Coordinates of C-alpha atoms in Angstrom, one line a residue:
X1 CA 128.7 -41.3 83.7
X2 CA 128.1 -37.7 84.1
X3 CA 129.5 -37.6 87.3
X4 CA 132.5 -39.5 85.8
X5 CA 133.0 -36.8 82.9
X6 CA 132.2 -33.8 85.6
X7 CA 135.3 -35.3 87.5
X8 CA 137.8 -36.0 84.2
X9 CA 137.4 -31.8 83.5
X10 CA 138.1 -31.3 86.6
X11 CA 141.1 -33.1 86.7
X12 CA 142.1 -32.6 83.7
X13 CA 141.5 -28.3 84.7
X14 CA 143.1 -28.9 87.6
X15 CA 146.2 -30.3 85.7
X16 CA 146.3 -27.4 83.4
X17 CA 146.2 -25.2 86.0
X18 CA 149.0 -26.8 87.8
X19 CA 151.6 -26.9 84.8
X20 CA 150.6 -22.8 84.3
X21 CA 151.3 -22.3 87.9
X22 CA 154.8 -24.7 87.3
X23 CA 155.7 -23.0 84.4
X24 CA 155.4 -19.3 86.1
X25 CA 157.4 -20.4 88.9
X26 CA 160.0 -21.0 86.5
X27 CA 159.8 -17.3 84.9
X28 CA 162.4 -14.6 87.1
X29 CA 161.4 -11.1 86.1
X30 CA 164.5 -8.6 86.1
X31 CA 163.4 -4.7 85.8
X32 CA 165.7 -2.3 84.9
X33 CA 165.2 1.2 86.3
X34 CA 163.2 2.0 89.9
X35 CA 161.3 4.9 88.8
X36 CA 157.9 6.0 88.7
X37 CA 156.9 3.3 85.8
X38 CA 159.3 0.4 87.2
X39 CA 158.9 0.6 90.8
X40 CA 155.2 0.5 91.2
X41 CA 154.5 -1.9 88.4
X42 CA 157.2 -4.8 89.4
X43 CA 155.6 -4.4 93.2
X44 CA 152.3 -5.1 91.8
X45 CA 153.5 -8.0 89.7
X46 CA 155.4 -9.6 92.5
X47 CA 152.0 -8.8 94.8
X48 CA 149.9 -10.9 92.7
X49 CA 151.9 -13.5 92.1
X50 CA 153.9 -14.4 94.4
X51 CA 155.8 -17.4 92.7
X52 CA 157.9 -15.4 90.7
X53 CA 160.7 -13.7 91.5
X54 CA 161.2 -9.7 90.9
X55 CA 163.9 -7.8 90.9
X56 CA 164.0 -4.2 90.5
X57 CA 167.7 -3.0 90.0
X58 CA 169.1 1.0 89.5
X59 CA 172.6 2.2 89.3
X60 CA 171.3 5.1 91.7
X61 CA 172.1 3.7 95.2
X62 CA 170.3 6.2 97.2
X63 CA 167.3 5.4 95.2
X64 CA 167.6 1.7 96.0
X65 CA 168.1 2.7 99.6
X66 CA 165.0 4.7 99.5
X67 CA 162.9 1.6 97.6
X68 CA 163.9 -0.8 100.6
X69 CA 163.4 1.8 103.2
X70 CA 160.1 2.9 105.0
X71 CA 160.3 6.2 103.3
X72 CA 159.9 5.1 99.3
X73 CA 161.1 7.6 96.7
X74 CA 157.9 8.5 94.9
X75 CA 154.9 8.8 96.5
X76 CA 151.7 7.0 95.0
X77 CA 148.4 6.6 97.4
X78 CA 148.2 2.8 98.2
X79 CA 151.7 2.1 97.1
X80 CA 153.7 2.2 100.9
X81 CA 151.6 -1.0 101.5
X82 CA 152.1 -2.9 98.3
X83 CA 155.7 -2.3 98.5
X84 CA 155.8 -3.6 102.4
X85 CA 153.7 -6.8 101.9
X86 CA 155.6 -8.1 99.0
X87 CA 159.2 -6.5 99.6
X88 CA 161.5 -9.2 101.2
X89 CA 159.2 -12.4 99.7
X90 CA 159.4 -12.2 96.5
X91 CA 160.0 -8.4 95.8
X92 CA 163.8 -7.0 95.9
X93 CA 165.6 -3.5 94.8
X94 CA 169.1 -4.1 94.1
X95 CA 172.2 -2.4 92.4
X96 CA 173.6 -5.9 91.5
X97 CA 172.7 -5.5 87.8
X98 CA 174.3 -7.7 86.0
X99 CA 173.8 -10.6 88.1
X100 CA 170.1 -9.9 88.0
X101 CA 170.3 -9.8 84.1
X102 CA 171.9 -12.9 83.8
X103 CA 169.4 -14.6 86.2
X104 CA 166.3 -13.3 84.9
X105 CA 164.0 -14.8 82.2
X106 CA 162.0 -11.6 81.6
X107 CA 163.7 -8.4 81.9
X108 CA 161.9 -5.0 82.0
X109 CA 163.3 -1.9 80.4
X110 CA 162.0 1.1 82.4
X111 CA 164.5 3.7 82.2
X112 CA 163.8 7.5 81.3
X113 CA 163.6 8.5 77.6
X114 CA 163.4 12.3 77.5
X115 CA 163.4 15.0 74.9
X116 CA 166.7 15.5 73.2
X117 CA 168.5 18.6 74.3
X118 CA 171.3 18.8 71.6
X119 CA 171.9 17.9 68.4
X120 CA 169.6 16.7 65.2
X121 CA 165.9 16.5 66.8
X122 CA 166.8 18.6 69.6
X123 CA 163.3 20.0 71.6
X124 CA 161.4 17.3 69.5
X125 CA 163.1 13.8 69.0
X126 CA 162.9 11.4 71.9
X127 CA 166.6 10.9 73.3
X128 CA 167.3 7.0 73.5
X129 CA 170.5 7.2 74.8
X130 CA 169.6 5.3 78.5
X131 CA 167.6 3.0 76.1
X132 CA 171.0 2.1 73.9
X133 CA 172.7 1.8 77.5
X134 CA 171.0 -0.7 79.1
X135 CA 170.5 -3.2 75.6
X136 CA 174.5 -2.8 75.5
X137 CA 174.1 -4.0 79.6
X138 CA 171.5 -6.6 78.6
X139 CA 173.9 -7.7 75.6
X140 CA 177.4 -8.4 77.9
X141 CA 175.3 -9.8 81.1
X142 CA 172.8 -12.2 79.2
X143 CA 174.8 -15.3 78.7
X144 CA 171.5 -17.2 77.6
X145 CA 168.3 -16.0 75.5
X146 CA 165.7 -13.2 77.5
X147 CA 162.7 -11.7 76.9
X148 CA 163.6 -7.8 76.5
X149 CA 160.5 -6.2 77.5
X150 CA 160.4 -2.2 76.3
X151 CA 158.3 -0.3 79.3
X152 CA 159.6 2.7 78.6
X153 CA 158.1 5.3 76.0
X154 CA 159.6 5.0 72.5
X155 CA 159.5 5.7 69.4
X156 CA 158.1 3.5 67.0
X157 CA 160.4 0.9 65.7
X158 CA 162.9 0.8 68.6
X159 CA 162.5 -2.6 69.1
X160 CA 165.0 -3.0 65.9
X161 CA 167.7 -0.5 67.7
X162 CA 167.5 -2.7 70.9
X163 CA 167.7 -5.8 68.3
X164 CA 170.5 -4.8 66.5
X165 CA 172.4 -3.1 70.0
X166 CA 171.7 -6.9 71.4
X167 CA 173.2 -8.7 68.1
X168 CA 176.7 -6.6 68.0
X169 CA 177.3 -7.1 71.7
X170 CA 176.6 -10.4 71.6
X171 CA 175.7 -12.3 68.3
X172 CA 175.6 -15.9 69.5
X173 CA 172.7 -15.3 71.7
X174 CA 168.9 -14.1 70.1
X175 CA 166.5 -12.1 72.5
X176 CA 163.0 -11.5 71.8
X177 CA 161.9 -7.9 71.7
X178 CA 158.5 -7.2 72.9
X179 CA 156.6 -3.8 73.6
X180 CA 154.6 -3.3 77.0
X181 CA 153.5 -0.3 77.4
X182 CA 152.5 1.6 80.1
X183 CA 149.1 3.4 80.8
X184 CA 149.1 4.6 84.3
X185 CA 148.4 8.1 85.4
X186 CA 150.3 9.1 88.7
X187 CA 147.9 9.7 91.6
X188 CA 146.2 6.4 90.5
X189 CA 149.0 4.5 89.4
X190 CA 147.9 1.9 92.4
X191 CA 144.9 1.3 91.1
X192 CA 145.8 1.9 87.7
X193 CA 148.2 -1.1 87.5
X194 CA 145.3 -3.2 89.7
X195 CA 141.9 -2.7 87.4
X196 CA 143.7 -1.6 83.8
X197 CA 141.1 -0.9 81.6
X198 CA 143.8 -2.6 79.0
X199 CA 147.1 -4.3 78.8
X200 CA 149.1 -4.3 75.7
X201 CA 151.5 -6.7 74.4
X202 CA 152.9 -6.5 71.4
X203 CA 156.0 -8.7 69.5
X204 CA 157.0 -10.0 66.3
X205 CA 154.6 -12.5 64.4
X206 CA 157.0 -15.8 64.5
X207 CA 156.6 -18.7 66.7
X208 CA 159.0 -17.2 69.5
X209 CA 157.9 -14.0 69.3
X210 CA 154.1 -15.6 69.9
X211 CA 156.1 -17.4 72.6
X212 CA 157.2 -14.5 74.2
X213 CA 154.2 -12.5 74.1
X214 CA 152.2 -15.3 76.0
X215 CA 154.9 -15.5 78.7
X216 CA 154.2 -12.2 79.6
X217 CA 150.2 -12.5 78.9
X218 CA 151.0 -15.3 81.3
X219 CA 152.1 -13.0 84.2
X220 CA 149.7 -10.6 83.9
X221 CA 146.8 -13.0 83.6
X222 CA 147.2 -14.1 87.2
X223 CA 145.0 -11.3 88.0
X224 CA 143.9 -9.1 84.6
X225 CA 140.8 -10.8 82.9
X226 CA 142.4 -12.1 79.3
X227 CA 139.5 -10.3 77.3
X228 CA 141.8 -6.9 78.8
X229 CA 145.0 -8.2 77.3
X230 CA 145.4 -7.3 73.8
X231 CA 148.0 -8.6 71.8
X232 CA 149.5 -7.2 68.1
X233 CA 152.6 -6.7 66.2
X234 CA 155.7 -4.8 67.6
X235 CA 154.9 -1.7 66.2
X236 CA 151.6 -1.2 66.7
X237 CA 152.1 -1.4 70.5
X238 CA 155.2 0.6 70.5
X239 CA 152.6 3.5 68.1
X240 CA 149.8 3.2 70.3
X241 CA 151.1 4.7 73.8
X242 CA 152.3 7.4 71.9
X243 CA 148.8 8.0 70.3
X244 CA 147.1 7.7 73.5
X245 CA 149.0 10.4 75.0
X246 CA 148.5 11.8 72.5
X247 CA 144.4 11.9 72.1
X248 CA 144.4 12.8 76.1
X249 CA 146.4 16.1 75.7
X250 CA 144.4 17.2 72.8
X251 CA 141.3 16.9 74.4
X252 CA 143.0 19.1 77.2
X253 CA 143.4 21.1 74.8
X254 CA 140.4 21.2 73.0
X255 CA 138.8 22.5 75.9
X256 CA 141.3 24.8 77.3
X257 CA 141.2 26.7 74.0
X258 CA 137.0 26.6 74.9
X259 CA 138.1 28.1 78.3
X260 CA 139.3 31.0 76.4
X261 CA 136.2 31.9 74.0
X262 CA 134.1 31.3 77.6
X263 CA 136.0 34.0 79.4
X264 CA 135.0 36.5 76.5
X265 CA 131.2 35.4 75.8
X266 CA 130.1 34.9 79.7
X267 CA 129.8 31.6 78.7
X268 CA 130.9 28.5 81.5
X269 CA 133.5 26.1 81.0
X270 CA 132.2 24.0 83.7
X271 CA 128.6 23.7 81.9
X272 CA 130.2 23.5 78.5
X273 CA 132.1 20.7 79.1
X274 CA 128.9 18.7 80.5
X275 CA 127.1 19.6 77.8
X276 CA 129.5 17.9 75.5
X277 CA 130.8 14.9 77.4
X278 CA 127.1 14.0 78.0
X279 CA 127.4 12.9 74.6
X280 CA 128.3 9.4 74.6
X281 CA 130.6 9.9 71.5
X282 CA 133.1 12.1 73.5
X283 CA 132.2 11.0 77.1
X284 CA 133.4 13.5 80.1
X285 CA 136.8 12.3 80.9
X286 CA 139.7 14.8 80.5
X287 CA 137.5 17.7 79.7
X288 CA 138.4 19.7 82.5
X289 CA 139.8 22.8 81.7
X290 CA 142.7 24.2 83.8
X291 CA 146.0 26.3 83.2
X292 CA 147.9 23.7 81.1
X293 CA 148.5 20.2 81.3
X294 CA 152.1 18.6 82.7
X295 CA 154.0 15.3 83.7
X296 CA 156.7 13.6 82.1
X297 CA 154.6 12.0 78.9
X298 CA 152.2 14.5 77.3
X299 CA 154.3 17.3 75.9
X300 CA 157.3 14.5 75.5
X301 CA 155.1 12.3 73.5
X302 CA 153.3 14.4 71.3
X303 CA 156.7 16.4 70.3
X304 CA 158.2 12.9 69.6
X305 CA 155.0 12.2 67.4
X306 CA 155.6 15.7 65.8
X307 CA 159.2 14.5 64.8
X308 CA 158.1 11.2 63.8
X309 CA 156.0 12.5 61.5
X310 CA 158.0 14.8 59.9
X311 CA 161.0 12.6 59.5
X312 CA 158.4 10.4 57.4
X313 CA 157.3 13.6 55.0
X314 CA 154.1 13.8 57.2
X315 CA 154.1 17.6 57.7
X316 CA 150.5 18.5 57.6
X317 CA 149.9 15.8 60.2
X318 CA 153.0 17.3 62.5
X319 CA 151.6 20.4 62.4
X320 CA 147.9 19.2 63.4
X321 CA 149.4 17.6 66.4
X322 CA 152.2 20.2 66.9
X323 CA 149.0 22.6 67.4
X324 CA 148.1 20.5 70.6
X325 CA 151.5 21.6 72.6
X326 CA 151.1 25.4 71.1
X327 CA 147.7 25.7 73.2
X328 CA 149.2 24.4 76.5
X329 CA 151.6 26.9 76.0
X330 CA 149.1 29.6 75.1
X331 CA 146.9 28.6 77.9
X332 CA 150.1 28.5 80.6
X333 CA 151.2 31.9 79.3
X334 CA 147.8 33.5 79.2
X335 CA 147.0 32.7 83.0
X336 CA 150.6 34.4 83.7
X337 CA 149.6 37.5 81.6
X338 CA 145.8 38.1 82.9
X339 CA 147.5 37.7 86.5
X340 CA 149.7 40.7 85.2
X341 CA 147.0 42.6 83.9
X342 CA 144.7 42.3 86.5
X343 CA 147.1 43.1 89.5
X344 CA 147.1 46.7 87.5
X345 CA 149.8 45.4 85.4
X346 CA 152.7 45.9 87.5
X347 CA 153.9 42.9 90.3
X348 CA 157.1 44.0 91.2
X349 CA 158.3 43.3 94.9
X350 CA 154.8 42.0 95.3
X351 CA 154.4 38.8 97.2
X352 CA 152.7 36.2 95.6
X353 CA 151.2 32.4 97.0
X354 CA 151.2 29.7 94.7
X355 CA 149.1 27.2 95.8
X356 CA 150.8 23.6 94.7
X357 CA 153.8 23.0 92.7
X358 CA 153.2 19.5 91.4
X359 CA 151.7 18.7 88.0
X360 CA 148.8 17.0 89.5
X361 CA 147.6 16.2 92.6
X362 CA 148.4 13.2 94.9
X363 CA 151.9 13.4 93.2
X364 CA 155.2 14.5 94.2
X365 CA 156.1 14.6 90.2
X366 CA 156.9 18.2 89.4
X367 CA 158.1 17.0 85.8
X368 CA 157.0 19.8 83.0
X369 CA 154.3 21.1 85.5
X370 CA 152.4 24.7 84.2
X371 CA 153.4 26.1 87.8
X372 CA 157.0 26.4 86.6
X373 CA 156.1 28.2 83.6
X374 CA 153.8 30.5 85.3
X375 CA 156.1 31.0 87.7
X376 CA 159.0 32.3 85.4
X377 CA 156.4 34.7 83.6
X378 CA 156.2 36.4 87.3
X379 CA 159.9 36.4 88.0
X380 CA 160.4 38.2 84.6
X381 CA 158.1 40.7 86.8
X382 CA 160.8 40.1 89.4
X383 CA 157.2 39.4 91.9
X384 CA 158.5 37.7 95.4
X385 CA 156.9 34.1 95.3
X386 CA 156.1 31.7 98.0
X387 CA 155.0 27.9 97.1
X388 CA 153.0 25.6 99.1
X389 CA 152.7 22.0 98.4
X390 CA 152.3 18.9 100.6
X391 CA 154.4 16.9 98.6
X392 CA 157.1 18.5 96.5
X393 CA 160.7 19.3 98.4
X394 CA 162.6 22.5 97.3
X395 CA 164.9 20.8 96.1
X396 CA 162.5 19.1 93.2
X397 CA 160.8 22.8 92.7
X398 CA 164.3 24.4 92.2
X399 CA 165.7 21.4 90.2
X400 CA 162.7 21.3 87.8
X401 CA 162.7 25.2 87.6
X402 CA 166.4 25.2 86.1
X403 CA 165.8 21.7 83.9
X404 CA 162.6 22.9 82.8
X405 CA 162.5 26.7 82.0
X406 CA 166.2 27.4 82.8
X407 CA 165.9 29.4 85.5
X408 CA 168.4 29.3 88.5
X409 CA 171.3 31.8 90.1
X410 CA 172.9 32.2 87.3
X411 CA 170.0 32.7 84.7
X412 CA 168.0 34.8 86.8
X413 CA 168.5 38.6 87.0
X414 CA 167.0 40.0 90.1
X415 CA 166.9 43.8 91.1
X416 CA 170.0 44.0 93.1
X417 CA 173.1 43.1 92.8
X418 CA 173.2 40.8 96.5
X419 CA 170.6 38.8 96.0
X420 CA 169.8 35.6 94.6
X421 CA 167.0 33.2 93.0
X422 CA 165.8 31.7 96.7
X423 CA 165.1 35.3 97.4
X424 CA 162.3 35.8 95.1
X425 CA 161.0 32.1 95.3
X426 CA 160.8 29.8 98.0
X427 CA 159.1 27.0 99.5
X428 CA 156.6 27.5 102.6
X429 CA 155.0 25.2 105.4
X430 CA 152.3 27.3 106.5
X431 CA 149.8 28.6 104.3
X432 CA 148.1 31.2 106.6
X433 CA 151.5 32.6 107.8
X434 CA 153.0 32.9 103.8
X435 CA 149.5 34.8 103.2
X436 CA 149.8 37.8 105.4
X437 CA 150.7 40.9 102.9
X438 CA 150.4 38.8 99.8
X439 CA 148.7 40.5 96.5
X440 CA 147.8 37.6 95.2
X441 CA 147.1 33.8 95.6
X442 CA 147.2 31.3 92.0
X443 CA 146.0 27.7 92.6
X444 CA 148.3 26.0 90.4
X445 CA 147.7 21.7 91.3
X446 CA 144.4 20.6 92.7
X447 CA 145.0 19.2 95.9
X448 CA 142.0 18.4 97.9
X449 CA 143.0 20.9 101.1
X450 CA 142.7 23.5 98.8
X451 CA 139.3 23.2 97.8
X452 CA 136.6 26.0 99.8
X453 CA 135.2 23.5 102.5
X454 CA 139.5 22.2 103.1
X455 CA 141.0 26.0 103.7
X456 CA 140.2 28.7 105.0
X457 CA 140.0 31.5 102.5
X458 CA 138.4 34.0 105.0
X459 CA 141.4 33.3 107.5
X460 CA 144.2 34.1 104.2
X461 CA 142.1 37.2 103.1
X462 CA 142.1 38.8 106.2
X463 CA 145.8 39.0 106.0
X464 CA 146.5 39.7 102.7
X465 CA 146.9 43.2 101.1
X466 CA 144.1 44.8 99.3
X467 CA 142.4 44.4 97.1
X468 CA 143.3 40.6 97.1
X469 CA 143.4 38.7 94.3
X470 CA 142.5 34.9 93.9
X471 CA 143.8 33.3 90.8
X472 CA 142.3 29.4 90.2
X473 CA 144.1 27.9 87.5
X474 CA 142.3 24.3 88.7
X475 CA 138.3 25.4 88.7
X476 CA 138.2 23.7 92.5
X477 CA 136.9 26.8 94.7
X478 CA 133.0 28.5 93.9
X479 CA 134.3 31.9 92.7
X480 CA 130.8 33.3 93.7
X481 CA 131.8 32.4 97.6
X482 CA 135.3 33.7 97.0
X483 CA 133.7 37.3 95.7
X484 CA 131.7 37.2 98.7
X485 CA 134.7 37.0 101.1
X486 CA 136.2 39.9 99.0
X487 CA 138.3 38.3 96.4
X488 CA 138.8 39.7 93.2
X489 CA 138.4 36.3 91.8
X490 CA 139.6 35.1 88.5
X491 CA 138.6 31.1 87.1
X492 CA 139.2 29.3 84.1
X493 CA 136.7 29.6 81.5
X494 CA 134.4 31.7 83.5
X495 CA 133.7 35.4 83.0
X496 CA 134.7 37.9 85.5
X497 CA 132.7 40.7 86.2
X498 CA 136.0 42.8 87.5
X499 CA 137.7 42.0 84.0
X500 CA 140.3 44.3 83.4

C-alpha cells in the first residue's frame, strides 16, 4: 500500500512537473534594449531554460551586430561563453522589433533611464523619455494582451505612466505591468544573475496581476530557489531598487568621509573599517574606502530619490540623502586637490599616468566614473595626462569626458592656441613606456595588474622624474613598499608622513 501511495506522488509530481514545463514552453520572452542590464540577463534566462524562446531586440544595429558576433559589446567575466552556448538555440539579438513584440508573451523593458538634462527636474529627476517610447512601441505592435515587465530603473509609480501610455495607444487591449528589478553589479553580473541573493517581483494585487507575477516567478524558478523570489505590490518593488542603491552609496560614503578624519588623526582606514564591519550589524561589504564611487545607478538613483522626495514635501529627508552624493563629490575633488598640493601646488605641462579609466574593475563601463572628475580638476591645471586601462577604448574615455564633465575641443582651454584636447589627454598601451618623465602616477580603478606583486613599480620609478609621486585612490598597493622604492606615496585614509 505504501509502495502504491509512494508511486501515486510520484506520478502525480511527475504530472505537475510536466504541465510547468508545458506551460513554459508556451511563454516567448521579448527584451527590449541589448545593454548592460538586457543582454546579460535574457542570455542567462535563455541558458537555463532552454524551452523558451528569447529575443533581445535594439534599434542600434551595430550593437546587434556586435551581440551576434564573437566580439560582444560589453565585456562581463563568464559572459563570452553564456552568450555562445545559448545564442543560435534559443537565444537571438534582432532589430525586428515589432515582430518580436507582437510574438512575445513577456516583454522586458531594459532601456536607459538617465538624469534629466533640461527642463523641470533637470540634474535630479530621472528622464523617462526612452521608457514613454518603447510603451508607445509596445502599444501599436501588441495586437493581444503581454506582460510588460519594467527592468529598467524608475521612479516609483511608473508602472501607471506605462499603463496609461499602453491604454491611449491602444485601448482595446489590457497589459499587465510588473516591476523586475535588477541587482547586478558589473564585474559580477555573471554570477550575479546565476546565485542572486534575491529576485524581486512586484505587480498589482488582482487575480491577473497575481497571474502575471507567477509567470515570471515561473521563469526564474527553473534555477533560483523560490524562498529567493520575493513577491509584493508594484510599488514597493519599483521603491526598493532605488533604496538599495541607495543604502550601498551611503555606506561608501560613510566611510570615505572616515577616510578623511584618518588622514588627519594617523588613524587607518583599512583597520577602521574591520573594526566596524566585524560587527555583525553592519557586516564588511562596501566599506572600502576609495576616491568616489561611479557607474550608471548610484549617483542616478539617489538624485532621483532626492527629487522624489521633494516633489512629495519630504525635504529633510532629500537633504539626508542629497548629503550622500555631496561626499562623493567632496571625496573625488579632495584626491584632485591633495594631488595639487602635494606635487608643490603647481602641475602645469607635467605628465601625469592615470592608472585605469573605468568605474570599477573587470568593466569596460566608464559611466559617471571619479577618474573623469579627477581628471578635469588636473586639466584646469592644464597637466599632460596619459590613461591606461585594459578595457576602456578612447573613444569611451573621450565620449564620457564630454557627456559627463563637459569637457572636449571646444570646452577645453589649453595654453596655446594650436593645440587641442587629445594633446593633453590620451590613451596609452604601455605602462612602462607612458611612465618615463612622469611626475606623478594616480590609481584610479582597481584592476588586479596593478596591484604590487602584478606591476612593476621599481621598473616605472626608475623612469619617472623626481621626486615621484604615487597617488592610490583604490588602497590596492602596500604604501610602506612603495616608500621603500622612493615613492612619495599618498593612500586613502592613511596618514602620510611627507604631508604637505
Amino acid at each position: 500500500v505504501l509502495f502504491s501511495f509512494v508511486s501515486l506522488l510520484a506520478k502525480a509530481g511527475s504530472v505537475t512537473f510536466h504541465l510547468f514545463r508545458e506551460r513554459l514552453k508556451m511563454v516567448r520572452v521579448c527584451c527590449i534594449g541589448a545593454g548592460y542590464v538586457g543582454g546579460p540577463t535574457m542570455s542567462i534566462i535563455a541558458l537555463k531554460c532552454p524551452d523558451i524562446r528569447v529575443t533581445v531586440v535594439d534599434l542600434n544595429q551595430q550593437r546587434i551586430d556586435a551581440w551576434n558576433s564573437d566580439d560582444l559589446p560589453i565585456y562581463e567575466p563568464g559572459l563570452d561563453e553564456v552568450v555562445k552556448t545559448a545564442r543560435g538555440r534559443n537565444l537571438f539579438f534582432s532589430t525586428s522589433i515589432d515582430s518580436e513584440i507582437a510574438a512575445a508573451d513577456v516583454i522586458f523593458v531594459c532601456v536607459d533611464t538617465p538624469t534629466k538634462r533640461h527642463g523641470t527636474g533637470a540634474g535630479m529627476a530621472s528622464d523617462l523619455k526612452n521608457l514613454e517610447l518603447v510603451a508607445r512601441n509596445i502599444g501599436r505592435a501588441a495586437a493581444t494582451p503581454k506582460i510588460v515587465v519594467e527592468k529598467s530603473t524608475v521612479p516609483v509609480h511608473t508602472a501607471k505612466t506605462i499603463e496609461r501610455v499602453l491604454a491611449a495607444v491602444n485601448p482595446g487591449v489590457t497589459h499587465q505591468i510588473l516591476s523586475n528589478p535588477e541587482f547586478l553589479a558589473e564585474g559580477t553580473a555573471v554570477r550575479d544573475l546565476l546565485e542572486p541573493s534575491r529576485v524581486l517581483v512586484g505587480g498589482k494585487e488582482t487575480p491577473a496581476g497575481r497571474a502575471a507575477v507567477q509567470t515570471v516567478v515561473d521563469i526564474y524558478s527553473q534555477w533560483i530557489p523560490k524562498e529567493r523570489i520575493l513577491t509584493t505590490n508594484l510599488w514597493s518593488s519599483e521603491l526598493s531598487k532605488l533604496t538599495a542603491n541607495a543604502f550601498l552609496a551611503q555606506r561608501i560614503s560613510s566611510i570615505n568621509a572616515i577616510s578623511a578624519l584618518c588622514e588627519k588623526t594617523g588613524a587607518n582606514v583599512e583597520e577602521v573599517s574591520r573594526a566596524i564591519g566585524s560587527d555583525t550589524r553592519i557586516g564588511p561589504k562596501f566599506l572600502c574606502a576609495s576616491v568616489g564611487f561611479g557607474g550608471s545607478c548610484f549617483q542616478k538613483d539617489i538624485l532621483n530619490l532626492v527629487y522624489i522626495c521633494r516633489s512629495f514635501g519630504l525635504t529633510e529627508v532629500a537633504d539626508y540623502w542629497a548629503g550622500v552624493v555631496k561626499m562623493n563629490d567632496y571625496q573625488k575633488s579632495r584626491f584632485a586637490r591633495n594631488m595639487i598640493a602635494s606635487m608643490f601646488n603647481t602641475i602645469t605641462n607635467k605628465k601625469i599616468l592615470i592608472l585605469g579609466f573605468a568605474f570599477k574593475k573587470d568593466t569596460g563601463d566608464v559611466r559617471e566614473t571619479a577618474a573623469a572628475y579627477v581628471i578635469n580638476h588636473l586639466l584646469s591645471e592644464k597637466a599632460r595626462i596619459q590613461v591606461f586601462d585594459p578595457k576602456v577604448t578612447p573613444k569611451d574615455m573621450y565620449r564620457e569626458l564630454s557627456y559627463t564633465v563637459g569637457l572636449d575641443d571646444n570646452t577645453f582651454k589649453p595654453l596655446r592656441p594650436n593645440e587641442k584636447l587629445s594633446d593633453y589627454v590620451s590613451m596609452v598601451d604601455d605602462i612602462y613606456e607612458a611612465a618615463k618623465g612622469a611626475h606623478a602616477i594616480a590609481i584610479m580603478t582597481e584592476w588586479d595588474q596593478f596591484k604590487s606583486d602584478q606591476l612593476d613599480y621599481q621598473k616605472l620609478f626608475d623612469v619617472m622624474e623626481k621626486p615621484a609621486f604615487l597617488f592610490d585612490g583604490r588602497n590596492i598597493v602596500d604604501p610602506d613598499a612603495m616608500r621603500k622604492i622612493g615613492f612619495d606615496t599618498y593612500s586613502i585614509g592613511k596618514a602620510n608622513p611627507n604631508a604637505h
